[in-house]
Structure formats: structure tokens, C-alpha cells
PDB file of C-alpha atoms in Angstrom:
ATOM      1  CA  MET M1466     126.799 -47.520  32.256  1.00 47.00           C
ATOM      2  CA  SER M1467     124.383 -49.927  30.547  1.00 53.00           C
ATOM      3  CA  ASN M1468     121.620 -49.027  33.047  1.00 82.00           C
ATOM      4  CA  VAL M1469     122.164 -45.344  32.346  1.00 89.00           C
ATOM      5  CA  LEU M1470     122.191 -45.901  28.590  1.00 89.00           C
ATOM      6  CA  SER M1471     118.761 -47.519  28.796  1.00 92.00           C
ATOM      7  CA  LEU M1472     117.475 -44.243  30.302  1.00 95.00           C
ATOM      8  CA  PHE M1473     118.765 -42.305  27.277  1.00 97.00           C
ATOM      9  CA  SER M1474     116.618 -44.364  24.901  1.00 96.00           C
ATOM     10  CA  ALA M1475     113.348 -43.053  26.414  1.00 96.00           C
ATOM     11  CA  ILE M1476     114.117 -39.327  26.049  1.00 98.00           C
ATOM     12  CA  LYS M1477     111.720 -37.025  24.137  1.00 98.00           C
ATOM     13  CA  ALA M1478     112.668 -33.616  25.572  1.00 98.00           C
ATOM     14  CA  PHE M1479     115.907 -31.875  26.526  1.00 98.00           C
ATOM     15  CA  ILE M1480     116.122 -29.133  29.142  1.00 98.00           C
ATOM     16  CA  PHE M1481     119.385 -27.233  29.518  1.00 97.00           C
ATOM     17  CA  ASP M1482     120.806 -24.498  31.688  1.00 95.00           C
ATOM     18  CA  ILE M1483     122.869 -21.933  29.759  1.00 92.00           C
ATOM     19  CA  ASP M1484     125.916 -20.689  31.683  1.00 92.00           C
ATOM     20  CA  GLY M1485     128.210 -23.599  32.461  1.00 93.00           C
ATOM     21  CA  VAL M1486     126.236 -26.031  30.277  1.00 96.00           C
ATOM     22  CA  MET M1487     125.674 -24.510  26.835  1.00 93.00           C
ATOM     23  CA  THR M1488     128.559 -22.086  27.464  1.00 92.00           C
ATOM     24  CA  ASP M1489     131.782 -22.591  29.402  1.00 90.00           C
ATOM     25  CA  GLY M1490     130.511 -20.278  32.123  1.00 80.00           C
ATOM     26  CA  ASN M1491     132.790 -17.377  31.224  1.00 78.00           C
ATOM     27  CA  VAL M1492     131.271 -13.936  30.782  1.00 81.00           C
ATOM     28  CA  HIS M1493     133.338 -11.664  28.566  1.00 79.00           C
ATOM     29  CA  VAL M1494     132.972  -7.939  29.209  1.00 85.00           C
ATOM     30  CA  LEU M1495     133.787  -5.374  26.544  1.00 84.00           C
ATOM     31  CA  GLU M1496     134.997  -1.837  27.275  1.00 89.00           C
ATOM     32  CA  THR M1497     131.439  -0.657  26.634  1.00 88.00           C
ATOM     33  CA  GLY M1498     130.222  -2.868  29.478  1.00 81.00           C
ATOM     34  CA  GLU M1499     128.437  -5.190  27.070  1.00 82.00           C
ATOM     35  CA  HIS M1500     128.657  -8.885  27.983  1.00 79.00           C
ATOM     36  CA  PHE M1501     128.984 -11.815  25.641  1.00 78.00           C
ATOM     37  CA  ARG M1502     129.242 -15.577  25.913  1.00 81.00           C
ATOM     38  CA  THR M1503     130.676 -18.210  23.603  1.00 83.00           C
ATOM     39  CA  PHE M1504     128.688 -21.195  22.354  1.00 84.00           C
ATOM     40  CA  TYR M1505     130.313 -24.370  21.013  1.00 90.00           C
ATOM     41  CA  ILE M1506     129.424 -25.014  17.361  1.00 92.00           C
ATOM     42  CA  ARG M1507     129.412 -28.810  17.791  1.00 95.00           C
ATOM     43  CA  ASP M1508     126.757 -28.481  20.498  1.00 94.00           C
ATOM     44  CA  GLY M1509     124.774 -26.357  18.040  1.00 94.00           C
ATOM     45  CA  TYR M1510     125.001 -29.082  15.399  1.00 96.00           C
ATOM     46  CA  ALA M1511     123.598 -31.660  17.828  1.00 97.00           C
ATOM     47  CA  LEU M1512     120.797 -29.286  18.857  1.00 97.00           C
ATOM     48  CA  GLU M1513     119.834 -28.872  15.199  1.00 96.00           C
ATOM     49  CA  LYS M1514     119.787 -32.657  14.753  1.00 97.00           C
ATOM     50  CA  ALA M1515     117.582 -33.045  17.844  1.00 97.00           C
ATOM     51  CA  ARG M1516     115.159 -30.417  16.563  1.00 96.00           C
ATOM     52  CA  GLU M1517     115.056 -32.073  13.116  1.00 96.00           C
ATOM     53  CA  ALA M1518     114.225 -35.359  14.873  1.00 97.00           C
ATOM     54  CA  ASN M1519     111.268 -33.640  16.624  1.00 97.00           C
ATOM     55  CA  PHE M1520     112.686 -33.514  20.126  1.00 98.00           C
ATOM     56  CA  GLN M1521     111.559 -30.667  22.332  1.00 97.00           C
ATOM     57  CA  LEU M1522     114.349 -28.238  23.213  1.00 97.00           C
ATOM     58  CA  CYS M1523     113.999 -26.220  26.398  1.00 97.00           C
ATOM     59  CA  VAL M1524     116.071 -23.806  28.455  1.00 96.00           C
ATOM     60  CA  ILE M1525     115.637 -22.769  32.064  1.00 95.00           C
ATOM     61  CA  THR M1526     118.119 -20.051  33.015  1.00 90.00           C
ATOM     62  CA  GLY M1527     118.474 -17.183  35.398  1.00 83.00           C
ATOM     63  CA  GLY M1528     120.373 -15.179  32.782  1.00 79.00           C
ATOM     64  CA  SER M1529     118.735 -12.579  30.603  1.00 75.00           C
ATOM     65  CA  HIS M1530     121.274 -11.554  27.970  1.00 78.00           C
ATOM     66  CA  PRO M1531     119.517 -10.657  24.675  1.00 80.00           C
ATOM     67  CA  GLY M1532     122.294 -12.196  22.552  1.00 80.00           C
ATOM     68  CA  VAL M1533     121.836 -15.537  24.290  1.00 85.00           C
ATOM     69  CA  LYS M1534     118.086 -15.416  23.715  1.00 88.00           C
ATOM     70  CA  LYS M1535     118.671 -14.672  20.031  1.00 90.00           C
ATOM     71  CA  ARG M1536     120.975 -17.728  19.786  1.00 90.00           C
ATOM     72  CA  LEU M1537     118.271 -19.933  21.340  1.00 89.00           C
ATOM     73  CA  GLU M1538     115.647 -18.554  18.973  1.00 91.00           C
ATOM     74  CA  ASN M1539     117.968 -19.184  16.002  1.00 90.00           C
ATOM     75  CA  LEU M1540     118.332 -22.784  17.186  1.00 91.00           C
ATOM     76  CA  LYS M1541     114.505 -22.936  17.344  1.00 92.00           C
ATOM     77  CA  PHE M1542     114.130 -23.825  21.018  1.00 93.00           C
ATOM     78  CA  GLN M1543     110.426 -24.363  21.665  1.00 95.00           C
ATOM     79  CA  HIS M1544     110.494 -23.410  25.361  1.00 94.00           C
ATOM     80  CA  ILE M1545     112.709 -20.622  26.694  1.00 92.00           C
ATOM     81  CA  TYR M1546     112.450 -19.695  30.374  1.00 91.00           C
ATOM     82  CA  PHE M1547     114.783 -16.766  30.618  1.00 86.00           C
ATOM     83  CA  GLY M1548     115.776 -14.198  33.254  1.00 77.00           C
ATOM     84  CA  LEU M1549     114.152 -15.956  36.189  1.00 74.00           C
ATOM     85  CA  GLY M1550     115.261 -13.154  38.519  1.00 65.00           C
ATOM     86  CA  GLY M1551     115.737 -15.383  41.548  1.00 64.00           C
ATOM     87  CA  LYS M1552     112.712 -17.575  40.789  1.00 75.00           C
ATOM     88  CA  ASP M1553     113.305 -21.183  41.746  1.00 87.00           C
ATOM     89  CA  LYS M1554     114.183 -23.407  38.759  1.00 93.00           C
ATOM     90  CA  LEU M1555     112.086 -26.230  40.202  1.00 95.00           C
ATOM     91  CA  GLU M1556     109.023 -23.973  40.181  1.00 93.00           C
ATOM     92  CA  THR M1557     109.721 -23.097  36.539  1.00 93.00           C
ATOM     93  CA  TYR M1558     110.317 -26.761  35.667  1.00 96.00           C
ATOM     94  CA  LEU M1559     106.974 -27.726  37.211  1.00 95.00           C
ATOM     95  CA  GLU M1560     105.255 -24.995  35.123  1.00 93.00           C
ATOM     96  CA  LEU M1561     106.947 -26.340  31.982  1.00 95.00           C
ATOM     97  CA  LEU M1562     106.205 -30.028  32.614  1.00 96.00           C
ATOM     98  CA  PRO M1563     102.528 -30.077  31.493  1.00 96.00           C
ATOM     99  CA  LYS M1564     103.406 -28.029  28.388  1.00 95.00           C
ATOM    100  CA  LEU M1565     105.870 -30.714  27.291  1.00 96.00           C
ATOM    101  CA  GLY M1566     103.246 -33.448  27.282  1.00 95.00           C
ATOM    102  CA  VAL M1567     105.789 -36.115  28.241  1.00 97.00           C
ATOM    103  CA  LYS M1568     106.484 -38.172  31.344  1.00 97.00           C
ATOM    104  CA  GLU M1569     109.379 -37.163  33.563  1.00 97.00           C
ATOM    105  CA  ASN M1570     111.351 -40.269  32.578  1.00 97.00           C
ATOM    106  CA  GLU M1571     111.266 -38.908  29.001  1.00 98.00           C
ATOM    107  CA  ILE M1572     113.098 -35.710  30.017  1.00 98.00           C
ATOM    108  CA  LEU M1573     116.849 -35.172  30.085  1.00 98.00           C
ATOM    109  CA  TYR M1574     117.919 -32.190  32.211  1.00 98.00           C
ATOM    110  CA  MET M1575     121.480 -30.873  32.255  1.00 98.00           C
ATOM    111  CA  GLY M1576     122.654 -28.359  34.840  1.00 97.00           C
ATOM    112  CA  ASP M1577     125.960 -27.382  36.400  1.00 96.00           C
ATOM    113  CA  ASP M1578     125.388 -25.456  39.649  1.00 95.00           C
ATOM    114  CA  MET M1579     123.321 -25.210  42.839  1.00 94.00           C
ATOM    115  CA  ALA M1580     120.371 -23.542  41.099  1.00 93.00           C
ATOM    116  CA  ASP M1581     119.834 -26.820  39.184  1.00 96.00           C
ATOM    117  CA  LEU M1582     120.067 -29.136  42.199  1.00 96.00           C
ATOM    118  CA  LYS M1583     116.342 -29.367  43.020  1.00 96.00           C
ATOM    119  CA  VAL M1584     115.411 -30.312  39.461  1.00 97.00           C
ATOM    120  CA  LEU M1585     118.343 -32.709  39.088  1.00 98.00           C
ATOM    121  CA  SER M1586     117.288 -34.422  42.331  1.00 97.00           C
ATOM    122  CA  ARG M1587     113.909 -35.452  40.925  1.00 97.00           C
ATOM    123  CA  PRO M1588     113.982 -39.254  40.783  1.00 97.00           C
ATOM    124  CA  ASP M1589     112.307 -39.815  37.416  1.00 97.00           C
ATOM    125  CA  ILE M1590     114.187 -37.457  35.078  1.00 97.00           C
ATOM    126  CA  LEU M1591     117.466 -38.337  33.415  1.00 98.00           C
ATOM    127  CA  SER M1592     119.642 -35.952  35.409  1.00 98.00           C
ATOM    128  CA  THR M1593     122.965 -35.039  33.799  1.00 98.00           C
ATOM    129  CA  CYS M1594     125.786 -32.548  34.231  1.00 98.00           C
ATOM    130  CA  PRO M1595     129.008 -31.536  32.468  1.00 98.00           C
ATOM    131  CA  ALA M1596     132.343 -32.849  33.745  1.00 98.00           C
ATOM    132  CA  ASP M1597     133.171 -29.467  35.289  1.00 98.00           C
ATOM    133  CA  ALA M1598     129.884 -29.090  37.206  1.00 98.00           C
ATOM    134  CA  ILE M1599     130.117 -28.526  40.947  1.00 97.00           C
ATOM    135  CA  PRO M1600     130.899 -31.659  43.020  1.00 97.00           C
ATOM    136  CA  GLU M1601     127.465 -31.623  44.705  1.00 97.00           C
ATOM    137  CA  LEU M1602     125.842 -32.350  41.337  1.00 97.00           C
ATOM    138  CA  HIS M1603     128.230 -35.193  40.533  1.00 97.00           C
ATOM    139  CA  GLN M1604     126.841 -36.915  43.629  1.00 97.00           C
ATOM    140  CA  VAL M1605     123.197 -36.515  42.545  1.00 97.00           C
ATOM    141  CA  VAL M1606     123.005 -36.969  38.773  1.00 98.00           C
ATOM    142  CA  LYS M1607     122.579 -40.222  36.888  1.00 98.00           C
ATOM    143  CA  TYR M1608     125.128 -39.279  34.206  1.00 98.00           C
ATOM    144  CA  VAL M1609     128.212 -37.044  34.211  1.00 98.00           C
ATOM    145  CA  SER M1610     129.383 -36.155  30.713  1.00 98.00           C
ATOM    146  CA  PRO M1611     133.128 -36.542  30.146  1.00 98.00           C
ATOM    147  CA  PHE M1612     132.973 -33.105  28.445  1.00 98.00           C
ATOM    148  CA  ASN M1613     132.921 -29.682  30.072  1.00 97.00           C
ATOM    149  CA  GLY M1614     130.124 -27.178  29.765  1.00 97.00           C
ATOM    150  CA  GLY M1615     130.349 -25.231  26.526  1.00 95.00           C
ATOM    151  CA  ARG M1616     132.837 -27.784  25.187  1.00 96.00           C
ATOM    152  CA  GLY M1617     130.715 -30.733  24.079  1.00 97.00           C
ATOM    153  CA  ALA M1618     128.619 -31.810  27.079  1.00 98.00           C
ATOM    154  CA  VAL M1619     125.387 -30.875  25.299  1.00 98.00           C
ATOM    155  CA  ARG M1620     126.402 -32.724  22.149  1.00 98.00           C
ATOM    156  CA  ASP M1621     127.425 -35.750  24.212  1.00 98.00           C
ATOM    157  CA  VAL M1622     123.973 -36.292  25.723  1.00 98.00           C
ATOM    158  CA  ILE M1623     122.044 -35.443  22.554  1.00 98.00           C
ATOM    159  CA  GLU M1624     124.186 -37.738  20.443  1.00 98.00           C
ATOM    160  CA  LYS M1625     123.699 -40.609  22.907  1.00 98.00           C
ATOM    161  CA  VAL M1626     119.920 -40.194  22.808  1.00 98.00           C
ATOM    162  CA  LEU M1627     119.717 -39.906  19.034  1.00 98.00           C
ATOM    163  CA  LYS M1628     122.077 -42.835  18.404  1.00 97.00           C
ATOM    164  CA  LEU M1629     120.214 -45.106  20.826  1.00 96.00           C
ATOM    165  CA  GLN M1630     116.946 -44.187  19.120  1.00 97.00           C
ATOM    166  CA  GLY M1631     118.387 -44.664  15.605  1.00 96.00           C
ATOM    167  CA  LYS M1632     117.969 -40.953  14.750  1.00 96.00           C
ATOM    168  CA  TRP M1633     121.599 -39.837  14.449  1.00 93.00           C
ATOM    169  CA  ALA M1634     122.534 -39.599  10.778  1.00 79.00           C
TER     170      ALA M1634
END
């Protein structure tokens, strides 16, 4: 773990998937047909702390639910890649990379499913996943959070970074 922890100390930007990472992956459907997802408040607290400490917050997701986008905007994410409509996440990541102005070893990416595999396989990023991510990702990532998606995995990685950098109050 000490080798992995040294990777956390270099991070300047966080990139997250939504469903299965920032949420538990469940989609609730109302009688009206409207969908909603549940976000974990402790993850939100860590995201606010990261933003206050001037980290870049980014999302790359295939989803396009307006309520989710509003949550991300309320959390003041600087980069939101939303509703990819089948577009490859790696292609989107490569578009985002120059906008971040950081090296790949300064990026932490957390994903949970096959759509994240190409990005998580990049050798220089700090690749992470929640405990309940698919087994294929557990074999590829550098760090598996002991917490599930939507239940503290996001807070886990942010807190590690901020504590190692002396920015967690």
C-alpha cells in the first residue's frame, strides 16, 4: 500500500464516473417514468473540500439525467462530460487532458464498469475503483477502495489525497 499511497500525494485533478461511483448504480423510477439517483452526502463533503483546496473536479459519464447534472453544477465541478451517447470514454478523456493542464500522473480516475476500462488501463494515471466494481477492473486498477460506489468510495480517495498533501482540515 505504501507505493500506492505515494501516488496519491501527486494528485491535482479527480475524474469520476457517475453511476456506480458517485451513486450506488441504482436507478429509481417513479410512476411518472421520471428517474432519480441517490448521492452520498459524505462523498459530497469530500468533493467540497477538494474544490476548496483548488483541485479540479471532472466527470465523464454516459448518463444524461438533468438532476445529476444539476448536482454536479451545485458541487461546482469544473469539467462535466455528460451524455456521451456511446462515445468512447478514452476519446473524451484525451479531449479533457490538455484542458486540465496537469500530467497524467497527477490525475486520479475512478470508474466501475467496462466503459471505464480503457482509461483505467492508462499506465500513468492513478486508476481506482469502488469495492463493488466489476472484477475486470479490480485486476487493472492501482487502488480498490474498501467502500462501494455511492457509499464512500469517492470520499475515500479524496480524503487520502488531501490528507497526504496536508489539505484535509
